[in-house]
XYZ file of C-alpha atoms in Angstrom:
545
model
C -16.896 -7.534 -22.681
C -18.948 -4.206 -22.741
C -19.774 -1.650 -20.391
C -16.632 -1.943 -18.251
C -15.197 0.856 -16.324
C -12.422 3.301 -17.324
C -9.718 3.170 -14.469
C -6.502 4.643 -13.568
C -3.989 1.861 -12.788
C -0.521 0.985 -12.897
C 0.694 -2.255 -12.911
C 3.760 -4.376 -11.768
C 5.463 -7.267 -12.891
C 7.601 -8.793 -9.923
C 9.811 -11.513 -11.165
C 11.819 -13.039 -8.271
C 13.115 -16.450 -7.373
C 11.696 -18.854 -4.896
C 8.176 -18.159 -3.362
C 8.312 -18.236 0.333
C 5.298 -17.806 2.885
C 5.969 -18.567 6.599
C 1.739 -19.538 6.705
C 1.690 -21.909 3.472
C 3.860 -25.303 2.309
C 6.860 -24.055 0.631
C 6.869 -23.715 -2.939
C 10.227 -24.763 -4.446
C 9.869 -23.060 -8.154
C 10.360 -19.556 -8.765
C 7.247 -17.294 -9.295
C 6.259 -14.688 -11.061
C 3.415 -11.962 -10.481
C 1.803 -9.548 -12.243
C -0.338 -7.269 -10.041
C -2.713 -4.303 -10.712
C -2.557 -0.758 -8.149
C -4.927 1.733 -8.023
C -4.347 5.238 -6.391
C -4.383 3.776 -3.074
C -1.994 0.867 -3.542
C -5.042 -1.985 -3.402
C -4.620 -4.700 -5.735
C -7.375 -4.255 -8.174
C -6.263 -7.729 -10.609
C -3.537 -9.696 -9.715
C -2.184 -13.518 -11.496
C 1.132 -15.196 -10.127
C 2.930 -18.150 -12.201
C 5.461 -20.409 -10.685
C 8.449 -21.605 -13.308
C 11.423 -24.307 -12.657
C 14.550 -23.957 -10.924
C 17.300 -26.367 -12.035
C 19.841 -27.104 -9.717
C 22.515 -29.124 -11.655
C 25.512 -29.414 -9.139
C 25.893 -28.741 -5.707
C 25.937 -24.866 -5.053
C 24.336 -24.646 -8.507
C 21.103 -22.655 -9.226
C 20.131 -21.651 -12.571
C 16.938 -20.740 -14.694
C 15.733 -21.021 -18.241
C 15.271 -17.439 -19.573
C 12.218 -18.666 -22.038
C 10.459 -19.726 -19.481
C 10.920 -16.700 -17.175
C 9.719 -14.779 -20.199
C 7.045 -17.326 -20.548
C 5.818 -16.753 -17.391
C 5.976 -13.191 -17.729
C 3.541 -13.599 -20.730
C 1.012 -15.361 -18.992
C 0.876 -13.287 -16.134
C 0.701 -9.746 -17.802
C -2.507 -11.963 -19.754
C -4.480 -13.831 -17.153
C -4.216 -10.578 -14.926
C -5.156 -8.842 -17.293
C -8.004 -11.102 -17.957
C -8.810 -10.399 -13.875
C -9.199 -7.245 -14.290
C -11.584 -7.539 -16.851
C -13.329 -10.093 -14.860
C -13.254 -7.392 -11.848
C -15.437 -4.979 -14.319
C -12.717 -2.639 -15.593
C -10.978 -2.506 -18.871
C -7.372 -3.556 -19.584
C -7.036 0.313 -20.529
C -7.399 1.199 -17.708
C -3.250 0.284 -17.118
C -1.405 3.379 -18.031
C 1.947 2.291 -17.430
C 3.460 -0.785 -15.716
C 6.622 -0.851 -13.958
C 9.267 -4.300 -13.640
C 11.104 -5.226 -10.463
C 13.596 -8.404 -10.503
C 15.692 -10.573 -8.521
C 18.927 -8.551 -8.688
C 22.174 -10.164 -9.598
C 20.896 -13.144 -11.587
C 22.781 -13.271 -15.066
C 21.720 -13.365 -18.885
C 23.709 -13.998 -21.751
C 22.204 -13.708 -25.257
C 22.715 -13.615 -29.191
C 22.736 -9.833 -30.340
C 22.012 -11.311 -33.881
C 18.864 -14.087 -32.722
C 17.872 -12.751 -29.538
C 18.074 -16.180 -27.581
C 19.672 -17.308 -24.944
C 23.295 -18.642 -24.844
C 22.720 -20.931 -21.971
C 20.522 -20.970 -18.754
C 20.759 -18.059 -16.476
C 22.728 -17.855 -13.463
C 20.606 -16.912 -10.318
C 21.773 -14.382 -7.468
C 22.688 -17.298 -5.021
C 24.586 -19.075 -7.160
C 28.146 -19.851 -5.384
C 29.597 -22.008 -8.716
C 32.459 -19.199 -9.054
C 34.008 -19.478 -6.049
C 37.302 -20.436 -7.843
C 36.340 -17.219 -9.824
C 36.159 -15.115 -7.125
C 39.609 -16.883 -5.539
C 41.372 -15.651 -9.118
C 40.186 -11.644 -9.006
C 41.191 -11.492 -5.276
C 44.406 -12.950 -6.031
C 44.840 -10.795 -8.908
C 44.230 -7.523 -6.359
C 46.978 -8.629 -4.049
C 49.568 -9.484 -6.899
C 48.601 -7.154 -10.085
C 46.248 -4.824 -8.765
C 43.900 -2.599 -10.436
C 44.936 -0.516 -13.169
C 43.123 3.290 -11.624
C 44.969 5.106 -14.229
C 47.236 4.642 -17.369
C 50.358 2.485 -15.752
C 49.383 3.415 -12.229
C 48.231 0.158 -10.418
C 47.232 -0.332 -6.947
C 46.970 -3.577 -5.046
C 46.799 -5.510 -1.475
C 44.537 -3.867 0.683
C 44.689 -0.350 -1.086
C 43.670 -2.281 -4.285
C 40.638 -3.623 -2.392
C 39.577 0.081 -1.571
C 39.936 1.184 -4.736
C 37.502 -1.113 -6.505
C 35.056 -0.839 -3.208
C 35.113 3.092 -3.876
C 34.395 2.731 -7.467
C 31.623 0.317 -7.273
C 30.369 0.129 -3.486
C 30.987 -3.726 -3.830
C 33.704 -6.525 -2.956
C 34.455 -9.106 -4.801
C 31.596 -11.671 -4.147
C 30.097 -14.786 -6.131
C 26.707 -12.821 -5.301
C 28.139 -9.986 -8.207
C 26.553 -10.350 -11.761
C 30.415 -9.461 -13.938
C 31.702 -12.497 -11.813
C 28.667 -14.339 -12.959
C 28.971 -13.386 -16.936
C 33.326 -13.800 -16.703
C 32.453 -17.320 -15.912
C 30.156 -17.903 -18.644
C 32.496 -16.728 -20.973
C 35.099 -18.900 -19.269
C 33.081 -21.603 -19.277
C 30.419 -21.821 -21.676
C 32.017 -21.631 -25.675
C 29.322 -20.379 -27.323
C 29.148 -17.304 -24.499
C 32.846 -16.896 -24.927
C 32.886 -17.135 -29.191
C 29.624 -14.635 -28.776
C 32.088 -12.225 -26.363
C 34.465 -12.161 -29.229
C 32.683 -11.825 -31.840
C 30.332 -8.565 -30.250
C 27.436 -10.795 -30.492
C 26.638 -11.285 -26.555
C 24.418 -8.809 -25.120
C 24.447 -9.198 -21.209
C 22.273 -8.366 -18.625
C 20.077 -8.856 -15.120
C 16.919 -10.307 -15.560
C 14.989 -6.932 -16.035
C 17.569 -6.328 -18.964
C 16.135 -9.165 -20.633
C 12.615 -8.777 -19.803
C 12.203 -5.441 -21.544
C 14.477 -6.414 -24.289
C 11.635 -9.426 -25.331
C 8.478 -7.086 -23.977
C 9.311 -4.732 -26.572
C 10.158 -6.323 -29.157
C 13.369 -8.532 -29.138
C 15.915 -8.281 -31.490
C 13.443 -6.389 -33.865
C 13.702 -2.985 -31.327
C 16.702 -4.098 -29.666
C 16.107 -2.022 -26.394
C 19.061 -3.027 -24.416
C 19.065 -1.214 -20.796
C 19.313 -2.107 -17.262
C 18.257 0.963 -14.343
C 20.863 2.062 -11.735
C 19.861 0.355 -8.883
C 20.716 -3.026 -11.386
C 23.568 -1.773 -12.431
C 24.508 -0.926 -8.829
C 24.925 -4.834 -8.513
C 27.288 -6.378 -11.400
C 30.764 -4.799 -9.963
C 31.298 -2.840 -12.959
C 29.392 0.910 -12.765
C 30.689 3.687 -11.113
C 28.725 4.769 -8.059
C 29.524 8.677 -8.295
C 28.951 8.510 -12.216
C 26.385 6.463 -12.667
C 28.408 4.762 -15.866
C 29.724 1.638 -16.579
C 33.383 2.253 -15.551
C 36.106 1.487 -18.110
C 38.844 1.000 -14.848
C 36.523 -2.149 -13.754
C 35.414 -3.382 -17.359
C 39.353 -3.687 -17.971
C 40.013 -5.422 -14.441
C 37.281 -8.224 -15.419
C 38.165 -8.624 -18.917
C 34.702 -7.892 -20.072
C 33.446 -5.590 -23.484
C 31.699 -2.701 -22.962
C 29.433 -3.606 -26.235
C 27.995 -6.221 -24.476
C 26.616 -3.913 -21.948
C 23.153 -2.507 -21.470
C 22.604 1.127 -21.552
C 22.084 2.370 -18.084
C 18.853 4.266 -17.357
C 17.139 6.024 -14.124
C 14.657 4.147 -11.963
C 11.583 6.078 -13.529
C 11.336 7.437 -16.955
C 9.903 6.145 -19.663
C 11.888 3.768 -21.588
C 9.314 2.256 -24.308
C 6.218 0.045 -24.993
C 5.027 -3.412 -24.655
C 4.852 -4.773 -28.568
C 2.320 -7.574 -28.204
C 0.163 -9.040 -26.194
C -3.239 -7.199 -24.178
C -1.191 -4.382 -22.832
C 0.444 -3.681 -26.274
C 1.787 0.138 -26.511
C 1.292 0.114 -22.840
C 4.359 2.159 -21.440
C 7.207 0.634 -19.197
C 7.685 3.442 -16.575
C 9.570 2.063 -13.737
C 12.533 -0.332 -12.917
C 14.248 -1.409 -10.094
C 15.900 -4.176 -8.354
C 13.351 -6.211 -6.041
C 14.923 -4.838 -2.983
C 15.429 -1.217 -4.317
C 11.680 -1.264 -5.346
C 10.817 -2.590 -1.611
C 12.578 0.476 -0.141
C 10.392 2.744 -2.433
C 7.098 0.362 -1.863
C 7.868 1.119 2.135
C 8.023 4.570 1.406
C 11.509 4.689 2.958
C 12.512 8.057 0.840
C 14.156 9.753 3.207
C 17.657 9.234 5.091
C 17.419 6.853 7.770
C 14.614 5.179 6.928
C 15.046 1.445 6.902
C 13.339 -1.703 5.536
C 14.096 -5.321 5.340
C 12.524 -7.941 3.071
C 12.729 -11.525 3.940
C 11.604 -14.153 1.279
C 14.679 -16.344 -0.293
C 17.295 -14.441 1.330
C 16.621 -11.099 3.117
C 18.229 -7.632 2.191
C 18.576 -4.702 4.430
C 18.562 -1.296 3.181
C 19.538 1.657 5.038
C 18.476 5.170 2.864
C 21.774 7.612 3.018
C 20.020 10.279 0.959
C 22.181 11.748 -1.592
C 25.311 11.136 -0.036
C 27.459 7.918 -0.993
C 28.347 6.341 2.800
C 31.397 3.830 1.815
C 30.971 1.443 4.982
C 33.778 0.451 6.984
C 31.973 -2.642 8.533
C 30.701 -4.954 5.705
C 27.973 -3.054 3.960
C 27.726 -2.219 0.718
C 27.402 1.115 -0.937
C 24.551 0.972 -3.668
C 22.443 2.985 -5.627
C 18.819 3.122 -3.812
C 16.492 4.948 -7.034
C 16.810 7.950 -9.187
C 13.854 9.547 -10.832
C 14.767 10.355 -13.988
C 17.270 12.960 -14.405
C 17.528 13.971 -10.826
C 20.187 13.271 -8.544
C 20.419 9.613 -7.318
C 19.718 8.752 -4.119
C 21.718 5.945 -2.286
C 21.335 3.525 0.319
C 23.551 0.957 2.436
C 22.562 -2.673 2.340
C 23.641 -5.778 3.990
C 22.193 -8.936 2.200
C 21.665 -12.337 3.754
C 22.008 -15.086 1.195
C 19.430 -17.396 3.480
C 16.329 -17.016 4.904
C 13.075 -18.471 3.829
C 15.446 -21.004 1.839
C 16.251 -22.350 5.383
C 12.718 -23.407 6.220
C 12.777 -24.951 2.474
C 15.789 -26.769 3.824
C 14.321 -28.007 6.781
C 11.359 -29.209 4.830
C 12.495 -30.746 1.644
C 15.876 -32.294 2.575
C 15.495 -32.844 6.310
C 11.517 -33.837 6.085
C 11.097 -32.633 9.798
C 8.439 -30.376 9.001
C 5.643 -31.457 5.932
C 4.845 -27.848 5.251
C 6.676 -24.032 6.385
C 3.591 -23.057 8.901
C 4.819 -25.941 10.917
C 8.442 -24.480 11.568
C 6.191 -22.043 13.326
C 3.950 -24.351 15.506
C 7.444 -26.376 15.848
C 9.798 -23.536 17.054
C 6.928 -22.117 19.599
C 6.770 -25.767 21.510
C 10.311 -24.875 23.116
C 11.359 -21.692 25.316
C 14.794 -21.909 23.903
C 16.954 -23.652 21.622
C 18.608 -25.553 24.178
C 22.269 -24.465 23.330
C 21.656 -25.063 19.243
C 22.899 -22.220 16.942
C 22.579 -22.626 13.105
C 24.704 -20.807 10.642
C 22.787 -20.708 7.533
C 25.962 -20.378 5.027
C 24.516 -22.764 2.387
C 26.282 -20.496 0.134
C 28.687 -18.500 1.877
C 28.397 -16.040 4.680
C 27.339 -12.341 2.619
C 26.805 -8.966 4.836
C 28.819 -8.379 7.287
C 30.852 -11.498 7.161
C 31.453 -12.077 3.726
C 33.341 -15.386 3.462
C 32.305 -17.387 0.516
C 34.115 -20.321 1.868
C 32.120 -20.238 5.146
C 29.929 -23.697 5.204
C 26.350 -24.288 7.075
C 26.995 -25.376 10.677
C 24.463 -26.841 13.184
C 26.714 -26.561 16.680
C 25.382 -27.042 20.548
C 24.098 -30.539 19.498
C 22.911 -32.699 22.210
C 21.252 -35.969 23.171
C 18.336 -33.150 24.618
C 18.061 -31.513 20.940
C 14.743 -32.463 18.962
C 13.720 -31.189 15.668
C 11.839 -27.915 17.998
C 15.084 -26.776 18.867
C 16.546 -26.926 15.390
C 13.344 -25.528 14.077
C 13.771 -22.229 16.817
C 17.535 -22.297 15.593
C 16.691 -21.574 11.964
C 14.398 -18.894 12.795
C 17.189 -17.297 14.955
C 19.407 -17.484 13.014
C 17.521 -14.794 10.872
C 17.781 -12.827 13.307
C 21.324 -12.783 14.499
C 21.834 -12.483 10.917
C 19.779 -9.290 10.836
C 21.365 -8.104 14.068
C 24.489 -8.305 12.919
C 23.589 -6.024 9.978
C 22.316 -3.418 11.985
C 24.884 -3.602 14.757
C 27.146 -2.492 11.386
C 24.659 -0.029 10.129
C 24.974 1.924 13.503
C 28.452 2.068 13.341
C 28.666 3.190 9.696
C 25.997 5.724 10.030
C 26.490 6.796 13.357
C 22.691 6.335 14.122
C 20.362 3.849 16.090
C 17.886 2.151 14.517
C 14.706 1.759 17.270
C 12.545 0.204 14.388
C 12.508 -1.882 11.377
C 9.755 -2.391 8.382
C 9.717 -5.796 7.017
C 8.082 -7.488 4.260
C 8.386 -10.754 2.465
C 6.583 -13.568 2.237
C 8.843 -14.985 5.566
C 6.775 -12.065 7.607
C 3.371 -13.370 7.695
C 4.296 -15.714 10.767
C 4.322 -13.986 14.325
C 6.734 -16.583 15.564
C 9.197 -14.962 12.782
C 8.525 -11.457 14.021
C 8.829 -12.031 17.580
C 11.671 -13.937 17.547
C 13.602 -10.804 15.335
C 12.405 -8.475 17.922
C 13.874 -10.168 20.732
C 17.019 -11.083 19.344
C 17.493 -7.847 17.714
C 16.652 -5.791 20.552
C 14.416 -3.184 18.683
C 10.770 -3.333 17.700
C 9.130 -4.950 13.817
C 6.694 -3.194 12.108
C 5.300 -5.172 9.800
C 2.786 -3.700 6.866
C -1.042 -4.959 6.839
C 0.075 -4.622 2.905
C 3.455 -6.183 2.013
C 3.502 -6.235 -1.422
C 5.786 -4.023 -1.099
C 8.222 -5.037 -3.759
C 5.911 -4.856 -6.638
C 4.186 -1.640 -5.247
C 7.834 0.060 -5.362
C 7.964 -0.450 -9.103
C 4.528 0.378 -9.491
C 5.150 3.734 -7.606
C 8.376 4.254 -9.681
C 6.478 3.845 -13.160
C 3.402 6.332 -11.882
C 5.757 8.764 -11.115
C 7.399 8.371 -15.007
C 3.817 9.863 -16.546
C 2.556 11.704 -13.077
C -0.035 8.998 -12.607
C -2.185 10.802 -9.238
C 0.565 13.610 -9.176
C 2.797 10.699 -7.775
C 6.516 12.230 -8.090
C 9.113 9.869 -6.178
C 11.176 12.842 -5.682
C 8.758 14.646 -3.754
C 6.901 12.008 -0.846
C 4.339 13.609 0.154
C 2.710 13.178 -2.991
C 2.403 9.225 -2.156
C 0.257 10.741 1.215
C -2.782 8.469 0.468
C -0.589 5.618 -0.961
C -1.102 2.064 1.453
C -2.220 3.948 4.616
C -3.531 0.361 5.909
C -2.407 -0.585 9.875
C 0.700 -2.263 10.680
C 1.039 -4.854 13.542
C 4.228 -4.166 16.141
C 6.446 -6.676 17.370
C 8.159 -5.247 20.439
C 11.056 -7.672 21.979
C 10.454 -8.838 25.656
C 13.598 -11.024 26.354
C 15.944 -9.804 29.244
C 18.811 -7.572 28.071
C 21.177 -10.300 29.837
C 19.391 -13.020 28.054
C 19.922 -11.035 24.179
C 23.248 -10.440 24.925
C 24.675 -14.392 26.414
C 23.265 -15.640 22.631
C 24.339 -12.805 21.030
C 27.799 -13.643 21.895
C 26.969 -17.465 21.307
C 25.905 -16.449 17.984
C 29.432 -15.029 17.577
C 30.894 -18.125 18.613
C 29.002 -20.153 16.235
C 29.894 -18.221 13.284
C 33.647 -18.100 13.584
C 33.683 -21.537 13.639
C 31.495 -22.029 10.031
C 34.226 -19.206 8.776
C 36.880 -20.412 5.661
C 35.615 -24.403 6.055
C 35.919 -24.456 1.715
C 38.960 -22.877 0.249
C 38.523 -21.294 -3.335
C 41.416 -22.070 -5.843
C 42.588 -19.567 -8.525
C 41.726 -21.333 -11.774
């Protein structure tokens, strides 16, 4: 094409898992996007590509890592292709930043650069028996803090919580890779043999956009490595105490890197010797896309799951109430800033549920229509622990429980139930967030694909108690890793570390949900909600394999 117009862009490639939107029928494949910012945080070029899921047993969720990369190919081109369409050159990107679904595993060959075996997603709960072995090994062996000096029980659950800012969890990426190399022969022979390189799914997606095992760039960000159970919060390094504890080679590790700096160029394709500025985990890069910089600022973004994150500033806040301690960005060499989150393993998933397994509704915008035709749920609470109960609960035994059942319960009240039971989930996060940090949240951002129905947002308001302010823009995920990777080359004098230089970043209007059930009203299902979810506690037992 000729004559098109020089720009100054950044874009984002957002790889995440299942595609959810409240408005549209549920799409059950993962998607990728690849969108285009200017100054102002509108989308100038945008091109999103679903891929497969493979769910092989029950509590089972895995990907193919060619085809994520595949899909990351075809993105970065037909967007690119968009933008070109829009009148403005693909040179117009400077720099693009990457933001991921956190926790999901990769094992590959050091020598080929291919994968071992499929990659295990986030929600995967296959390792229960996994999870059963490390906590039993706490209580009778302990953790090894220093050279012969072990502590166990309860004081050997604080230690490890204080090192990392994590429990032991199936949701953990080092409980994902020790049972790939437990399980999977050619991941353990690769272990052995220093031939398995290991990482999150942003590990792997700069290790192929630059080149494979030709460059060999091997590195994961902080707010990643915040997730696998194995880094050091106060250090920022992979800590030797934990590596030992899981069994797991520090040569298979990927070098850990800030959230913005540049870290090398794309080697083919129409961006090649673009920079890659930016990286962060999806909900770390929605924090920074909601401009929550500051301490005690909050966001939460509901799509698959939904994650919470409470910004502590530069102090590490070790929660005494089911939170976890992580890492919430770091530009470059500064100091890092952290945040408390409390994750919730299903959301949108639940309307995909209620869809695709139950058939009660044909598409999600009717869980909507459906949940408004009833004032209340007539008694019904759902506990949504398809996986496991995660923040502030976390039992990974816990099993999904419909309860309050009646011969006066139709699909509308079970439809009402799910969306509650987002709520109660969030409420319970918060209820812990105020306690840990001593301060009362009166509002919360949201994004996610879950937010675009009101019936969602008004239902979170009442049950929580507090009002939603929801973006007119909620891209907020990939706008966080767009943000990070403009600050890397000073793209518009954006510097992360200083917000008011992101003044004129997505200034659009914001709709406000505020709650308008009785106080009386909140509080009897509050303390239904309660009810309900001691009863779906420790229904599966893990064994120590």
């Amino acid at each position: 094409m000729t004559n098109l117009k020089q720009g100054e862009f950044v874009g984002s490639l957002d790889c995440g898992t299942t595609y959810v939107d409240s408005r549209e029928p549920l799409k059950s494949r993962g998607s990728t996007r690849f969108l285009v910012f200017d100054k102002y945080a509108n989308i100038v070029a945008q091109h999103q590509l679903e891929y497969p899921q493979y769910y092989p047993e029950p509590s089972w969720h895995e990907q193919d890592p060619d085809e994520l990369m595949e899909s990351c190919d075809v993105c970065i081109t037909e967007a690119s292709k968009a933008l070109e369409a829009a009148g403005w050159a693909k040179e117009s990107i400077k720099v693009i930043g990457i933001t991921n679904q956190r926790e999901s595993a990769v094992a590959w060959s050091r020598k080929t650069g291919k994968p071992l075996c499929r990659l295990i997603v986030w929600d995967d709960s296959r390792t229960k028996n996994t999870v059963a072995h490390f906590e039993h090994k706490l209580q009778s062996v302990g953790i090894e803090v220093a050279p012969g000096q072990f502590k166990k029980g309860e004081e050997g659950v604080q230690a490890l919580r204080e090192l990392s800012g994590l429990p032991i969890s199936t949701y953990f990426s080092a409980i994902k890779l020790r049972w790939m190399i437990d399980h999977h022969e050619n991941v353990r022979k690769a272990h052995e043999e220093d031939d398995l390189l290991f990482g999150t799914v942003e590990s792997w997606i700069v290790y192929r956009l630059t080149g494979g095992a030709q460059s060999n760039l091997h590195i994961t960000d902080v707010t990643n490595a915040s997730r696998t159970l194995l880094m050091n919060l106060k250090t920022l390094k992979w800590d030797p105490v934990l590596l030992k504890f899981f069994g797991i080679k520090d040569s298979v590790l990927p070098k850990i890197v800030s959230s913005s700096e540049v870290y090398g160029e794309l080697a083919y394709g129409p961006l090649k010797g673009v920079k890659i500025g930016g990286i962060a985990g999806d909900q770390q890069a929605a924090l920074v896309g909601n401009k929550c910089l500051k301490q005690g600022e909050a966001k939460c973004t509901y799509g698959t799951g939904a994650f919470l994150l409470f910004c502590t500033g530069e102090d590490i806040v070790q929660s005494k109430h089911g939170l976890l301690s992580t890492v919430a960005y770091q530009d470059g060499n500064g100091k890092p800033i952290y945040a408390l989150e409390g994750s919730i393993s299903v959301a949108g998933s639940a309307i995909k549920w209620l869809r695709d397994s139950m058939k009660m509704v044909s598409s999600a915008s009717e869980v909507n229509s459906l949940a408004d035709s009833v004032p209340d749920t007539g008694g019904v609470y759902f506990v949504t622990a398809f996986s496991g109960l995660l923040a502030p609960y976390w039992d990974p035994g816990a099993a999904g429980l419909l309860i309050g059942l009646s011969s006066y319960t139709t699909p509308a009240h079970i439809a009402l139930a799910t969306l509650e039971a987002n709520a109660f989930q969030t409420r319970a996060i918060l209820e812990s967030m105020k306690l840990d940090s001593k301060a009362d949240l009166k509002h919360l951002k949201v994004d996610g694909g879950m937010t675009n129905g009101d019936k969602v947002m008004k239902v979170l308001a009442d049950i929580g108690g507090f009002t939603v302010i929801r973006p007119e823009m909620r891209e907020s995920t990939a706008l966080g890793s767009a943000l990070l990777a403009g600050s890397a080359v000073r793209l518009h004098g954006w510097n992360i570390s200083q917000p008011e230089t992101l003044a004129e970043v997505n200034t659009k209007g914001s709709v406000n949900f505020t709650p308008s059930m009785p106080e009386p009203e909140r509080e009897k299902r509050w303390q239904g909600w309660k009810r309900a979810i001691e009863r779906s506690k420790g229904w599966e037992e893990g064994v120590d394999e």
